[in-house]
């Protein structure tokens, strides 16, 4: 490595690439556009860790490979700089995020990201917290408002008591049996608040149906489909005895209606106060107050069922029977209609509740075999097998798909039911009671109500304020800046007040890929012709954690803009691939439970601050260089599955690089030995094919393995190779390394006399005929044991293989006095002689 001064060489080429503009694409004239994109980072205080480098360098390797295939690859980069990540860092340091974020962005870009050897086009950088970007985020909000897809409503919302803001459902996670904030992992609570929502549920069917034809991982499709949770079924209306009130339930199993023996309302259901009898009012109010102190997770996972009878009765619309109405915590107001018909014979939760409170259980599906009675049941029975019973005109029918539509028709004829589809997906809650985000562009006028800010007045600039801490009151910090809040109604000219909530960072990132190609225009969010040429994104790489968040929101916003005539396509990413999780190898001392002796055990762990194992790439770049770090990360495991990063892996890659560079000193060595032969050329062409195929398939680890195997081959055959063969092998090595280790490849190419730059060269062609092995090593076995290895032609027939094997003295010695009973031949690999 003496001739490869890491810092000097990498700095030299980084400067050369930037000054020559080698990675800037002429977006107007490019004949073969290819938009290669990776998710941009949050510029929080921690900086990049090796997981980021793993993600970016994998995507960059693919983009470089496509460039060598003749495509004009546009690969921009920017920063998702609004939002809680950046704001929390600013709160930690006590510096206004307006000042701190730009400093952090510069540090990310200049001291870390530009050292990685990636071919990002920084001339199209976007920073979401700059007014020239969030002007158009506000514009998108106004388009939603005009289309009736943005609305303000009072609803139960998820509140993070640490971040002091509401969260969308997609911003929570399940952790140790609790629902927590995905950012700070604090258990969330429920609040009733007025908020801004986007009507994403109106697009649920398209969001699900489009997935079937998209080039996305099956896991992504499954996760989004399950998150949207489209469930076909029926809406059934229940009348209430001695009351004009009614309530509706949604069920996916209307065929069990005859088995509904009681109904349950959520404690928050608006009818609870109306229908509760005076005799039950005290118990009901006490229970409602008790449930209000529980989290949603506690309510839906508690094993012990709780509830209170309201004193009221509903009428089962199928049987006409009076059934009691209860309230219970396992029914949630914002799921479905906040009311259920309870069928305890065929639903486990209802069964447990009925058993506890001694409520009737009526079977409507009798399983095949010996009949069973409710008294004999120990758990609910499936409602999709067996024969229908206790169901009037449906008795005797078998369970099948066509049964449910017949029940819906029956209920519709009675005027109490209709087919309906429900969703797990909720409308997207986009307002936040924080400071660091784009102000929502509406004002509130006593005369005209909610009035949008005119598009010509955008952006609504986020003012710099001294105290930007979240208040926790439900009103954001902007509410304390009265001079900013007071404004004029753009409709009537009278006094008005600005909205003090800001929009969530996921709105910022829901459209950034549209902005990248059009950053030179300030009068439009994206230019029509430029967008038509470069979008949708050809390849998008991201993390699995964004499938149900960012990827879903980006699809929704793109669909809306398409429907409003702003985009000629409705899906943003033609091809999506997910990178795996990068683990780090840790050593831990454990005591043997038998001997008591301590030993060191290595385990692969996810990086986390709490474990103190977040790996900073800077120290590796400083010591080894960016290319060795890139190669070590990409060699750690399958890119789409993840791998384990370790110092040992970095050292191994360093030795590989040393061997590659060492070949330069051996180029002029005199030729000796019997010569390299035709296999030298064959191995080169097989390596070209293998590495190209593997990079195309994002199998970077096996591509690097192929290069290592080729270096091993060169080591064994270098002395017999001619100078021309050696030069070609090194030139091809430089080209094959170019996507994976750009600095190393550029240096190698330059020292071999190649014209600047290796990154403007085409991927080398491989020839199938030349790639054919010139010779094979035929393994010869006798009765399954290896007795010799013989060089042979790859086209060897079975008879020829047998004859060749019998020429071996080692083989003949094993056959002495024995009769050959069978010869087994695996073409091109081995011959096994069975004798006895």
Short mmCIF file of N, CA and C in Angstrom, two decimals, residues 199-268:
data_model
loop_
_atom_site.label_atom_id
_atom_site.label_comp_id
_atom_site.label_asym_id
_atom_site.label_seq_id
_atom_site.Cartn_x
_atom_site.Cartn_y
_atom_site.Cartn_z
N UNK A 199 -57.00 13.00 3.10
CA UNK A 199 -57.95 11.90 2.91
C UNK A 199 -57.31 10.77 2.08
N UNK A 200 -56.28 10.15 2.63
CA UNK A 200 -55.58 9.07 1.93
C UNK A 200 -56.48 7.84 1.77
N UNK A 201 -57.47 7.70 2.65
CA UNK A 201 -58.37 6.54 2.55
C UNK A 201 -59.17 6.55 1.25
N UNK A 202 -59.36 7.73 0.65
CA UNK A 202 -60.07 7.80 -0.62
C UNK A 202 -59.29 7.12 -1.74
N UNK A 203 -58.00 6.89 -1.52
CA UNK A 203 -57.14 6.27 -2.53
C UNK A 203 -56.75 4.83 -2.15
N UNK A 204 -57.39 4.30 -1.13
CA UNK A 204 -56.98 2.99 -0.62
C UNK A 204 -57.06 1.90 -1.69
N UNK A 205 -58.15 1.88 -2.46
CA UNK A 205 -58.30 0.82 -3.46
C UNK A 205 -57.18 0.87 -4.49
N UNK A 206 -56.85 2.06 -4.98
CA UNK A 206 -55.78 2.17 -5.97
C UNK A 206 -54.42 1.85 -5.36
N UNK A 207 -54.23 2.26 -4.12
CA UNK A 207 -52.96 1.98 -3.46
C UNK A 207 -52.73 0.47 -3.32
N UNK A 208 -53.81 -0.27 -3.14
CA UNK A 208 -53.69 -1.73 -3.05
C UNK A 208 -53.62 -2.36 -4.44
N UNK A 209 -54.55 -1.98 -5.32
CA UNK A 209 -54.67 -2.65 -6.62
C UNK A 209 -53.43 -2.45 -7.49
N UNK A 210 -52.82 -1.26 -7.44
CA UNK A 210 -51.65 -0.99 -8.28
C UNK A 210 -50.46 -1.87 -7.92
N UNK A 211 -50.40 -2.31 -6.68
CA UNK A 211 -49.25 -3.09 -6.22
C UNK A 211 -49.05 -4.37 -7.04
N UNK A 212 -50.13 -4.93 -7.54
CA UNK A 212 -50.03 -6.23 -8.22
C UNK A 212 -49.13 -6.16 -9.45
N UNK A 213 -49.06 -5.01 -10.10
CA UNK A 213 -48.28 -4.91 -11.34
C UNK A 213 -46.97 -4.15 -11.17
N UNK A 214 -46.59 -3.84 -9.92
CA UNK A 214 -45.40 -3.02 -9.70
C UNK A 214 -44.17 -3.88 -9.44
N UNK A 215 -43.01 -3.39 -9.90
CA UNK A 215 -41.74 -4.08 -9.70
C UNK A 215 -41.19 -3.69 -8.33
N UNK A 216 -41.84 -4.19 -7.32
CA UNK A 216 -41.47 -3.96 -5.93
C UNK A 216 -41.24 -5.31 -5.26
N UNK A 217 -40.47 -5.36 -4.18
CA UNK A 217 -40.32 -6.61 -3.44
C UNK A 217 -41.67 -7.10 -2.92
N UNK A 218 -41.86 -8.39 -2.91
CA UNK A 218 -43.12 -8.95 -2.41
C UNK A 218 -43.36 -8.54 -0.96
N UNK A 219 -42.27 -8.41 -0.18
CA UNK A 219 -42.42 -7.98 1.20
C UNK A 219 -43.03 -6.59 1.27
N UNK A 220 -42.58 -5.67 0.41
CA UNK A 220 -43.14 -4.31 0.40
C UNK A 220 -44.62 -4.34 0.06
N UNK A 221 -44.97 -5.13 -0.93
CA UNK A 221 -46.37 -5.22 -1.33
C UNK A 221 -47.24 -5.77 -0.20
N UNK A 222 -46.72 -6.79 0.47
CA UNK A 222 -47.48 -7.41 1.57
C UNK A 222 -47.65 -6.44 2.72
N UNK A 223 -46.58 -5.75 3.10
CA UNK A 223 -46.65 -4.82 4.23
C UNK A 223 -47.61 -3.68 3.95
N UNK A 224 -47.58 -3.13 2.74
CA UNK A 224 -48.51 -2.05 2.43
C UNK A 224 -49.95 -2.56 2.36
N UNK A 225 -50.14 -3.71 1.77
CA UNK A 225 -51.49 -4.27 1.66
C UNK A 225 -52.08 -4.52 3.05
N UNK A 226 -51.26 -5.11 3.93
CA UNK A 226 -51.75 -5.39 5.28
C UNK A 226 -51.99 -4.11 6.07
N UNK A 227 -51.13 -3.11 5.85
CA UNK A 227 -51.31 -1.85 6.58
C UNK A 227 -52.59 -1.15 6.14
N UNK A 228 -52.86 -1.15 4.85
CA UNK A 228 -54.10 -0.54 4.36
C UNK A 228 -55.30 -1.34 4.86
N UNK A 229 -55.16 -2.66 4.92
CA UNK A 229 -56.16 -3.51 5.58
C UNK A 229 -57.55 -3.42 4.98
N UNK A 230 -57.64 -3.58 3.69
CA UNK A 230 -58.95 -3.52 3.03
C UNK A 230 -59.75 -4.78 3.33
N UNK A 231 -60.93 -4.62 3.95
CA UNK A 231 -61.75 -5.76 4.35
C UNK A 231 -63.17 -5.62 3.81
N UNK A 232 -63.56 -6.47 2.85
CA UNK A 232 -64.94 -6.42 2.37
C UNK A 232 -65.88 -7.06 3.37
N UNK A 233 -67.08 -6.52 3.48
CA UNK A 233 -68.07 -7.06 4.42
C UNK A 233 -69.39 -6.34 4.27
N UNK A 234 -70.06 -6.10 5.39
CA UNK A 234 -71.38 -5.47 5.35
C UNK A 234 -71.53 -4.49 6.50
N UNK A 235 -72.25 -3.40 6.23
CA UNK A 235 -72.67 -2.46 7.27
C UNK A 235 -74.10 -2.83 7.64
N UNK A 236 -74.33 -3.09 8.93
CA UNK A 236 -75.64 -3.55 9.39
C UNK A 236 -76.15 -2.57 10.44
N UNK A 237 -77.41 -2.14 10.30
CA UNK A 237 -78.01 -1.17 11.20
C UNK A 237 -78.82 -1.88 12.28
N UNK A 238 -78.58 -1.50 13.52
CA UNK A 238 -79.32 -2.05 14.66
C UNK A 238 -80.21 -0.95 15.27
N UNK A 239 -81.48 -1.23 15.37
CA UNK A 239 -82.38 -0.31 16.07
C UNK A 239 -82.24 -0.53 17.57
N UNK A 240 -82.57 0.49 18.36
CA UNK A 240 -82.50 0.41 19.82
C UNK A 240 -83.91 0.41 20.38
N UNK A 241 -84.22 -0.52 21.24
CA UNK A 241 -85.56 -0.67 21.81
C UNK A 241 -85.98 0.61 22.53
N UNK A 242 -87.22 1.04 22.24
CA UNK A 242 -87.81 2.21 22.89
C UNK A 242 -86.98 3.47 22.68
N UNK A 243 -86.34 3.58 21.52
CA UNK A 243 -85.53 4.76 21.24
C UNK A 243 -85.50 5.02 19.74
N UNK A 244 -85.48 6.28 19.31
CA UNK A 244 -85.35 6.57 17.87
C UNK A 244 -83.91 6.37 17.37
N UNK A 245 -82.98 6.18 18.30
CA UNK A 245 -81.57 6.06 17.93
C UNK A 245 -81.28 4.70 17.29
N UNK A 246 -80.27 4.71 16.44
CA UNK A 246 -79.78 3.48 15.81
C UNK A 246 -78.25 3.53 15.80
N UNK A 247 -77.64 2.39 15.62
CA UNK A 247 -76.19 2.36 15.42
C UNK A 247 -75.88 1.34 14.35
N UNK A 248 -74.72 1.54 13.71
CA UNK A 248 -74.30 0.67 12.61
C UNK A 248 -73.04 -0.07 13.02
N UNK A 249 -72.98 -1.33 12.64
CA UNK A 249 -71.77 -2.11 12.84
C UNK A 249 -71.24 -2.52 11.48
N UNK A 250 -69.94 -2.70 11.41
CA UNK A 250 -69.36 -3.30 10.21
C UNK A 250 -68.85 -4.68 10.59
N UNK A 251 -69.13 -5.66 9.73
CA UNK A 251 -68.64 -7.01 9.97
C UNK A 251 -68.21 -7.65 8.66
N UNK A 252 -67.13 -8.40 8.73
CA UNK A 252 -66.69 -9.17 7.56
C UNK A 252 -67.46 -10.48 7.46
N UNK A 253 -68.25 -10.81 8.51
CA UNK A 253 -69.00 -12.07 8.53
C UNK A 253 -70.48 -11.83 8.79
N UNK A 254 -71.17 -11.20 7.82
CA UNK A 254 -72.62 -11.02 7.99
C UNK A 254 -73.37 -12.35 8.06
N UNK A 255 -72.72 -13.44 7.65
CA UNK A 255 -73.36 -14.75 7.71
C UNK A 255 -73.50 -15.26 9.14
N UNK A 256 -72.96 -14.51 10.13
CA UNK A 256 -73.13 -14.92 11.53
C UNK A 256 -74.16 -14.07 12.26
N UNK A 257 -74.91 -13.25 11.55
CA UNK A 257 -75.84 -12.30 12.16
C UNK A 257 -76.86 -12.98 13.08
N UNK A 258 -77.29 -14.20 12.73
CA UNK A 258 -78.28 -14.89 13.56
C UNK A 258 -77.68 -15.31 14.90
N UNK A 259 -76.36 -15.32 15.01
CA UNK A 259 -75.70 -15.69 16.27
C UNK A 259 -75.31 -14.50 17.12
N UNK A 260 -75.70 -13.27 16.72
CA UNK A 260 -75.38 -12.07 17.49
C UNK A 260 -76.29 -12.01 18.71
N UNK A 261 -75.74 -12.23 19.90
CA UNK A 261 -76.56 -12.30 21.11
C UNK A 261 -76.40 -11.08 22.00
N UNK A 262 -75.49 -10.20 21.70
CA UNK A 262 -75.38 -8.92 22.39
C UNK A 262 -74.61 -7.97 21.49
N UNK A 263 -74.60 -6.69 21.81
CA UNK A 263 -73.85 -5.69 21.06
C UNK A 263 -72.92 -4.96 22.02
N UNK A 264 -71.82 -4.44 21.48
CA UNK A 264 -70.86 -3.71 22.30
C UNK A 264 -70.53 -2.38 21.62
N UNK A 265 -70.61 -1.30 22.40
CA UNK A 265 -70.18 0.01 21.93
C UNK A 265 -68.86 0.37 22.60
N UNK A 266 -68.03 1.13 21.90
CA UNK A 266 -66.82 1.67 22.52
C UNK A 266 -67.25 2.64 23.61
N UNK A 267 -66.50 2.71 24.71
CA UNK A 267 -66.87 3.65 25.78
C UNK A 267 -66.98 5.09 25.30
N UNK A 268 -66.27 5.44 24.21
CA UNK A 268 -66.31 6.82 23.68
C UNK A 268 -67.44 7.02 22.66
#
